[in-house]
């Protein structure tokens, strides 16, 4: 029986594809649900490490525990890379059916790690080289998803 070169090549491609699919599938299973990080443009200096923590008692950005009503339910921590010289601007926008808009009912505050100023309220924050923490709390049920934009200097 004569085997064609095309059949051997196709068999090799299938074996390679099957070998790649198994590790990729197991790696994807390790990720948890959450947000999406999208980069646009070019990062030309060491950036900040970004991590989130969520209150166990929260439902989105809301909590039904009376003693925790003013506490943040989501904290986004920006940790600077060693020897970084970049500063950044952080913006908080709410995702709606028609796009993104400034939040109307969410409470946001930002603390710069260099302690240049006390907590800032609003939707636009200036972050120094030391990083900082963005805290998000409360809000209407309709404001359940946000976009955090980081613009590096």
JSON list of C-alpha atoms in Angstrom, two decimals:
[
{"chain": "A", "resi": 1, "resn": "UNK", "atom": "CA", "xyz": [0.00, 0.00, 0.00]},
{"chain": "A", "resi": 2, "resn": "UNK", "atom": "CA", "xyz": [1.39, 3.36, -1.03]},
{"chain": "A", "resi": 3, "resn": "UNK", "atom": "CA", "xyz": [0.96, 6.32, 1.37]},
{"chain": "A", "resi": 4, "resn": "UNK", "atom": "CA", "xyz": [0.85, 9.78, -0.15]},
{"chain": "A", "resi": 5, "resn": "UNK", "atom": "CA", "xyz": [3.03, 12.59, 1.21]},
{"chain": "A", "resi": 6, "resn": "UNK", "atom": "CA", "xyz": [-0.12, 14.73, 1.73]},
{"chain": "A", "resi": 7, "resn": "UNK", "atom": "CA", "xyz": [-1.67, 12.12, 4.02]},
{"chain": "A", "resi": 8, "resn": "UNK", "atom": "CA", "xyz": [1.51, 11.95, 6.14]},
{"chain": "A", "resi": 9, "resn": "UNK", "atom": "CA", "xyz": [1.66, 15.76, 6.34]},
{"chain": "A", "resi": 10, "resn": "UNK", "atom": "CA", "xyz": [-2.01, 15.97, 7.37]},
{"chain": "A", "resi": 11, "resn": "UNK", "atom": "CA", "xyz": [-1.48, 13.32, 10.03]},
{"chain": "A", "resi": 12, "resn": "UNK", "atom": "CA", "xyz": [1.49, 15.31, 11.40]},
{"chain": "A", "resi": 13, "resn": "UNK", "atom": "CA", "xyz": [-0.58, 18.51, 11.54]},
{"chain": "A", "resi": 14, "resn": "UNK", "atom": "CA", "xyz": [-3.39, 16.69, 13.40]},
{"chain": "A", "resi": 15, "resn": "UNK", "atom": "CA", "xyz": [-0.94, 15.23, 15.95]},
{"chain": "A", "resi": 16, "resn": "UNK", "atom": "CA", "xyz": [0.67, 18.64, 16.57]},
{"chain": "A", "resi": 17, "resn": "UNK", "atom": "CA", "xyz": [-2.75, 20.33, 16.89]},
{"chain": "A", "resi": 18, "resn": "UNK", "atom": "CA", "xyz": [-3.93, 17.67, 19.35]},
{"chain": "A", "resi": 19, "resn": "UNK", "atom": "CA", "xyz": [-0.72, 18.05, 21.36]},
{"chain": "A", "resi": 20, "resn": "UNK", "atom": "CA", "xyz": [-1.19, 21.81, 21.60]},
{"chain": "A", "resi": 21, "resn": "UNK", "atom": "CA", "xyz": [-4.90, 21.67, 22.42]},
{"chain": "A", "resi": 22, "resn": "UNK", "atom": "CA", "xyz": [-4.48, 19.68, 25.65]},
{"chain": "A", "resi": 23, "resn": "UNK", "atom": "CA", "xyz": [-2.16, 22.13, 27.48]},
{"chain": "A", "resi": 24, "resn": "UNK", "atom": "CA", "xyz": [-4.12, 25.13, 26.23]},
{"chain": "A", "resi": 25, "resn": "UNK", "atom": "CA", "xyz": [-7.37, 23.65, 27.48]},
{"chain": "A", "resi": 26, "resn": "UNK", "atom": "CA", "xyz": [-5.96, 22.93, 30.93]},
{"chain": "A", "resi": 27, "resn": "UNK", "atom": "CA", "xyz": [-4.42, 26.42, 31.14]},
{"chain": "A", "resi": 28, "resn": "UNK", "atom": "CA", "xyz": [-7.73, 28.03, 30.23]},
{"chain": "A", "resi": 29, "resn": "UNK", "atom": "CA", "xyz": [-9.47, 26.02, 32.95]},
{"chain": "A", "resi": 30, "resn": "UNK", "atom": "CA", "xyz": [-7.21, 27.64, 35.56]},
{"chain": "A", "resi": 31, "resn": "UNK", "atom": "CA", "xyz": [-8.45, 31.17, 34.86]},
{"chain": "A", "resi": 32, "resn": "UNK", "atom": "CA", "xyz": [-11.29, 32.50, 36.97]},
{"chain": "A", "resi": 33, "resn": "UNK", "atom": "CA", "xyz": [-14.11, 34.70, 35.78]},
{"chain": "A", "resi": 34, "resn": "UNK", "atom": "CA", "xyz": [-13.71, 38.42, 36.15]},
{"chain": "A", "resi": 35, "resn": "UNK", "atom": "CA", "xyz": [-12.80, 41.34, 34.01]},
{"chain": "A", "resi": 36, "resn": "UNK", "atom": "CA", "xyz": [-10.96, 41.77, 30.77]},
{"chain": "A", "resi": 37, "resn": "UNK", "atom": "CA", "xyz": [-7.71, 43.68, 30.44]},
{"chain": "A", "resi": 38, "resn": "UNK", "atom": "CA", "xyz": [-7.16, 45.27, 27.04]},
{"chain": "A", "resi": 39, "resn": "UNK", "atom": "CA", "xyz": [-4.00, 47.15, 26.07]},
{"chain": "A", "resi": 40, "resn": "UNK", "atom": "CA", "xyz": [-4.01, 49.78, 23.34]},
{"chain": "A", "resi": 41, "resn": "UNK", "atom": "CA", "xyz": [-0.97, 51.69, 22.20]},
{"chain": "A", "resi": 42, "resn": "UNK", "atom": "CA", "xyz": [2.57, 51.01, 23.29]},
{"chain": "A", "resi": 43, "resn": "UNK", "atom": "CA", "xyz": [3.91, 50.65, 26.82]},
{"chain": "A", "resi": 44, "resn": "UNK", "atom": "CA", "xyz": [7.44, 52.02, 26.64]},
{"chain": "A", "resi": 45, "resn": "UNK", "atom": "CA", "xyz": [8.41, 51.93, 30.32]},
{"chain": "A", "resi": 46, "resn": "UNK", "atom": "CA", "xyz": [7.78, 49.51, 33.16]},
{"chain": "A", "resi": 47, "resn": "UNK", "atom": "CA", "xyz": [4.11, 49.66, 34.00]},
{"chain": "A", "resi": 48, "resn": "UNK", "atom": "CA", "xyz": [2.14, 48.97, 37.15]},
{"chain": "A", "resi": 49, "resn": "UNK", "atom": "CA", "xyz": [1.12, 45.54, 38.34]},
{"chain": "A", "resi": 50, "resn": "UNK", "atom": "CA", "xyz": [-2.68, 45.57, 38.62]},
{"chain": "A", "resi": 51, "resn": "UNK", "atom": "CA", "xyz": [-4.55, 43.36, 41.10]},
{"chain": "A", "resi": 52, "resn": "UNK", "atom": "CA", "xyz": [-8.12, 43.35, 42.36]},
{"chain": "A", "resi": 53, "resn": "UNK", "atom": "CA", "xyz": [-9.72, 42.25, 45.58]},
{"chain": "A", "resi": 54, "resn": "UNK", "atom": "CA", "xyz": [-13.44, 41.84, 46.11]},
{"chain": "A", "resi": 55, "resn": "UNK", "atom": "CA", "xyz": [-15.37, 41.87, 49.39]},
{"chain": "A", "resi": 56, "resn": "UNK", "atom": "CA", "xyz": [-16.88, 38.48, 50.18]},
{"chain": "A", "resi": 57, "resn": "UNK", "atom": "CA", "xyz": [-20.21, 40.08, 51.08]},
{"chain": "A", "resi": 58, "resn": "UNK", "atom": "CA", "xyz": [-20.60, 42.08, 47.88]},
{"chain": "A", "resi": 59, "resn": "UNK", "atom": "CA", "xyz": [-23.00, 41.62, 45.01]},
{"chain": "A", "resi": 60, "resn": "UNK", "atom": "CA", "xyz": [-21.36, 43.47, 42.16]},
{"chain": "A", "resi": 61, "resn": "UNK", "atom": "CA", "xyz": [-20.47, 46.83, 43.70]},
{"chain": "A", "resi": 62, "resn": "UNK", "atom": "CA", "xyz": [-23.24, 46.61, 46.31]},
{"chain": "A", "resi": 63, "resn": "UNK", "atom": "CA", "xyz": [-23.42, 45.05, 49.75]},
{"chain": "A", "resi": 64, "resn": "UNK", "atom": "CA", "xyz": [-26.50, 44.28, 51.81]},
{"chain": "A", "resi": 65, "resn": "UNK", "atom": "CA", "xyz": [-24.62, 44.34, 55.12]},
{"chain": "A", "resi": 66, "resn": "UNK", "atom": "CA", "xyz": [-25.66, 47.59, 56.88]},
{"chain": "A", "resi": 67, "resn": "UNK", "atom": "CA", "xyz": [-22.32, 48.04, 58.65]},
{"chain": "A", "resi": 68, "resn": "UNK", "atom": "CA", "xyz": [-20.46, 47.76, 55.33]},
{"chain": "A", "resi": 69, "resn": "UNK", "atom": "CA", "xyz": [-22.59, 50.14, 53.24]},
{"chain": "A", "resi": 70, "resn": "UNK", "atom": "CA", "xyz": [-19.81, 52.74, 52.99]},
{"chain": "A", "resi": 71, "resn": "UNK", "atom": "CA", "xyz": [-16.98, 50.23, 52.64]},
{"chain": "A", "resi": 72, "resn": "UNK", "atom": "CA", "xyz": [-15.50, 49.52, 49.24]},
{"chain": "A", "resi": 73, "resn": "UNK", "atom": "CA", "xyz": [-16.54, 46.28, 47.62]},
{"chain": "A", "resi": 74, "resn": "UNK", "atom": "CA", "xyz": [-13.84, 46.27, 44.93]},
{"chain": "A", "resi": 75, "resn": "UNK", "atom": "CA", "xyz": [-10.28, 47.53, 45.35]},
{"chain": "A", "resi": 76, "resn": "UNK", "atom": "CA", "xyz": [-7.93, 47.85, 42.38]},
{"chain": "A", "resi": 77, "resn": "UNK", "atom": "CA", "xyz": [-4.30, 48.05, 43.50]},
{"chain": "A", "resi": 78, "resn": "UNK", "atom": "CA", "xyz": [-1.58, 49.47, 41.25]},
{"chain": "A", "resi": 79, "resn": "UNK", "atom": "CA", "xyz": [1.93, 48.31, 42.24]},
{"chain": "A", "resi": 80, "resn": "UNK", "atom": "CA", "xyz": [4.84, 50.00, 40.45]},
{"chain": "A", "resi": 81, "resn": "UNK", "atom": "CA", "xyz": [7.56, 48.06, 38.71]},
{"chain": "A", "resi": 82, "resn": "UNK", "atom": "CA", "xyz": [11.08, 48.52, 40.14]},
{"chain": "A", "resi": 83, "resn": "UNK", "atom": "CA", "xyz": [12.89, 51.61, 38.88]},
{"chain": "A", "resi": 84, "resn": "UNK", "atom": "CA", "xyz": [9.81, 52.95, 37.12]},
{"chain": "A", "resi": 85, "resn": "UNK", "atom": "CA", "xyz": [9.62, 56.57, 36.14]},
{"chain": "A", "resi": 86, "resn": "UNK", "atom": "CA", "xyz": [6.09, 56.65, 34.81]},
{"chain": "A", "resi": 87, "resn": "UNK", "atom": "CA", "xyz": [3.08, 58.29, 36.31]},
{"chain": "A", "resi": 88, "resn": "UNK", "atom": "CA", "xyz": [-0.43, 57.56, 35.12]},
{"chain": "A", "resi": 89, "resn": "UNK", "atom": "CA", "xyz": [-3.98, 58.81, 34.99]},
{"chain": "A", "resi": 90, "resn": "UNK", "atom": "CA", "xyz": [-6.77, 56.46, 36.03]},
{"chain": "A", "resi": 91, "resn": "UNK", "atom": "CA", "xyz": [-10.34, 56.89, 34.75]},
{"chain": "A", "resi": 92, "resn": "UNK", "atom": "CA", "xyz": [-13.45, 55.01, 35.88]},
{"chain": "A", "resi": 93, "resn": "UNK", "atom": "CA", "xyz": [-16.34, 54.57, 33.43]},
{"chain": "A", "resi": 94, "resn": "UNK", "atom": "CA", "xyz": [-19.57, 52.56, 33.73]},
{"chain": "A", "resi": 95, "resn": "UNK", "atom": "CA", "xyz": [-20.49, 50.07, 31.01]},
{"chain": "A", "resi": 96, "resn": "UNK", "atom": "CA", "xyz": [-24.03, 50.58, 29.69]},
{"chain": "A", "resi": 97, "resn": "UNK", "atom": "CA", "xyz": [-26.01, 49.18, 26.78]},
{"chain": "A", "resi": 98, "resn": "UNK", "atom": "CA", "xyz": [-25.15, 52.29, 24.76]},
{"chain": "A", "resi": 99, "resn": "UNK", "atom": "CA", "xyz": [-21.42, 52.40, 25.61]},
{"chain": "A", "resi": 100, "resn": "UNK", "atom": "CA", "xyz": [-19.41, 53.76, 28.53]},
{"chain": "A", "resi": 101, "resn": "UNK", "atom": "CA", "xyz": [-20.36, 56.79, 30.63]},
{"chain": "A", "resi": 102, "resn": "UNK", "atom": "CA", "xyz": [-19.14, 58.43, 33.83]},
{"chain": "A", "resi": 103, "resn": "UNK", "atom": "CA", "xyz": [-20.63, 56.75, 36.92]},
{"chain": "A", "resi": 104, "resn": "UNK", "atom": "CA", "xyz": [-23.62, 58.45, 38.51]},
{"chain": "A", "resi": 105, "resn": "UNK", "atom": "CA", "xyz": [-24.19, 56.36, 41.62]},
{"chain": "A", "resi": 106, "resn": "UNK", "atom": "CA", "xyz": [-20.91, 54.54, 42.20]},
{"chain": "A", "resi": 107, "resn": "UNK", "atom": "CA", "xyz": [-18.64, 55.88, 44.90]},
{"chain": "A", "resi": 108, "resn": "UNK", "atom": "CA", "xyz": [-14.99, 55.88, 43.87]},
{"chain": "A", "resi": 109, "resn": "UNK", "atom": "CA", "xyz": [-11.92, 57.06, 45.72]},
{"chain": "A", "resi": 110, "resn": "UNK", "atom": "CA", "xyz": [-8.21, 56.84, 45.09]},
{"chain": "A", "resi": 111, "resn": "UNK", "atom": "CA", "xyz": [-5.28, 56.82, 47.52]},
{"chain": "A", "resi": 112, "resn": "UNK", "atom": "CA", "xyz": [-1.84, 57.52, 46.06]},
{"chain": "A", "resi": 113, "resn": "UNK", "atom": "CA", "xyz": [0.85, 55.35, 47.70]},
{"chain": "A", "resi": 114, "resn": "UNK", "atom": "CA", "xyz": [3.19, 58.35, 47.95]},
{"chain": "A", "resi": 115, "resn": "UNK", "atom": "CA", "xyz": [0.59, 59.98, 50.22]},
{"chain": "A", "resi": 116, "resn": "UNK", "atom": "CA", "xyz": [0.84, 63.25, 48.30]},
{"chain": "A", "resi": 117, "resn": "UNK", "atom": "CA", "xyz": [-2.80, 63.86, 49.11]},
{"chain": "A", "resi": 118, "resn": "UNK", "atom": "CA", "xyz": [-5.61, 62.25, 51.03]},
{"chain": "A", "resi": 119, "resn": "UNK", "atom": "CA", "xyz": [-8.19, 60.06, 49.31]},
{"chain": "A", "resi": 120, "resn": "UNK", "atom": "CA", "xyz": [-9.51, 61.69, 46.14]},
{"chain": "A", "resi": 121, "resn": "UNK", "atom": "CA", "xyz": [-13.13, 61.26, 45.07]},
{"chain": "A", "resi": 122, "resn": "UNK", "atom": "CA", "xyz": [-14.29, 61.43, 41.47]},
{"chain": "A", "resi": 123, "resn": "UNK", "atom": "CA", "xyz": [-13.83, 59.48, 38.25]},
{"chain": "A", "resi": 124, "resn": "UNK", "atom": "CA", "xyz": [-10.38, 60.71, 37.14]},
{"chain": "A", "resi": 125, "resn": "UNK", "atom": "CA", "xyz": [-7.31, 60.28, 39.31]},
{"chain": "A", "resi": 126, "resn": "UNK", "atom": "CA", "xyz": [-3.64, 61.16, 38.95]},
{"chain": "A", "resi": 127, "resn": "UNK", "atom": "CA", "xyz": [-1.31, 58.42, 40.14]},
{"chain": "A", "resi": 128, "resn": "UNK", "atom": "CA", "xyz": [2.34, 59.03, 40.96]},
{"chain": "A", "resi": 129, "resn": "UNK", "atom": "CA", "xyz": [5.27, 56.68, 40.54]},
{"chain": "A", "resi": 130, "resn": "UNK", "atom": "CA", "xyz": [4.49, 54.89, 43.82]},
{"chain": "A", "resi": 131, "resn": "UNK", "atom": "CA", "xyz": [1.16, 53.49, 42.58]},
{"chain": "A", "resi": 132, "resn": "UNK", "atom": "CA", "xyz": [-2.04, 53.51, 44.60]},
{"chain": "A", "resi": 133, "resn": "UNK", "atom": "CA", "xyz": [-5.42, 51.93, 45.31]},
{"chain": "A", "resi": 134, "resn": "UNK", "atom": "CA", "xyz": [-8.73, 52.64, 43.59]},
{"chain": "A", "resi": 135, "resn": "UNK", "atom": "CA", "xyz": [-11.77, 51.70, 45.70]},
{"chain": "A", "resi": 136, "resn": "UNK", "atom": "CA", "xyz": [-15.25, 51.30, 44.21]},
{"chain": "A", "resi": 137, "resn": "UNK", "atom": "CA", "xyz": [-18.44, 50.95, 46.26]},
{"chain": "A", "resi": 138, "resn": "UNK", "atom": "CA", "xyz": [-22.21, 51.23, 46.27]},
{"chain": "A", "resi": 139, "resn": "UNK", "atom": "CA", "xyz": [-24.14, 52.30, 43.21]},
{"chain": "A", "resi": 140, "resn": "UNK", "atom": "CA", "xyz": [-27.36, 51.41, 41.46]},
{"chain": "A", "resi": 141, "resn": "UNK", "atom": "CA", "xyz": [-27.95, 47.88, 40.25]},
{"chain": "A", "resi": 142, "resn": "UNK", "atom": "CA", "xyz": [-27.67, 49.19, 36.66]},
{"chain": "A", "resi": 143, "resn": "UNK", "atom": "CA", "xyz": [-24.07, 50.24, 37.34]},
{"chain": "A", "resi": 144, "resn": "UNK", "atom": "CA", "xyz": [-22.71, 46.74, 37.78]},
{"chain": "A", "resi": 145, "resn": "UNK", "atom": "CA", "xyz": [-19.81, 46.75, 35.30]},
{"chain": "A", "resi": 146, "resn": "UNK", "atom": "CA", "xyz": [-17.05, 49.32, 34.93]},
{"chain": "A", "resi": 147, "resn": "UNK", "atom": "CA", "xyz": [-14.13, 50.06, 32.67]},
{"chain": "A", "resi": 148, "resn": "UNK", "atom": "CA", "xyz": [-10.94, 51.27, 34.35]},
{"chain": "A", "resi": 149, "resn": "UNK", "atom": "CA", "xyz": [-8.67, 53.10, 31.91]},
{"chain": "A", "resi": 150, "resn": "UNK", "atom": "CA", "xyz": [-5.00, 53.62, 32.78]},
{"chain": "A", "resi": 151, "resn": "UNK", "atom": "CA", "xyz": [-3.19, 56.22, 30.68]},
{"chain": "A", "resi": 152, "resn": "UNK", "atom": "CA", "xyz": [0.58, 56.13, 31.23]},
{"chain": "A", "resi": 153, "resn": "UNK", "atom": "CA", "xyz": [2.60, 59.35, 30.93]}
]
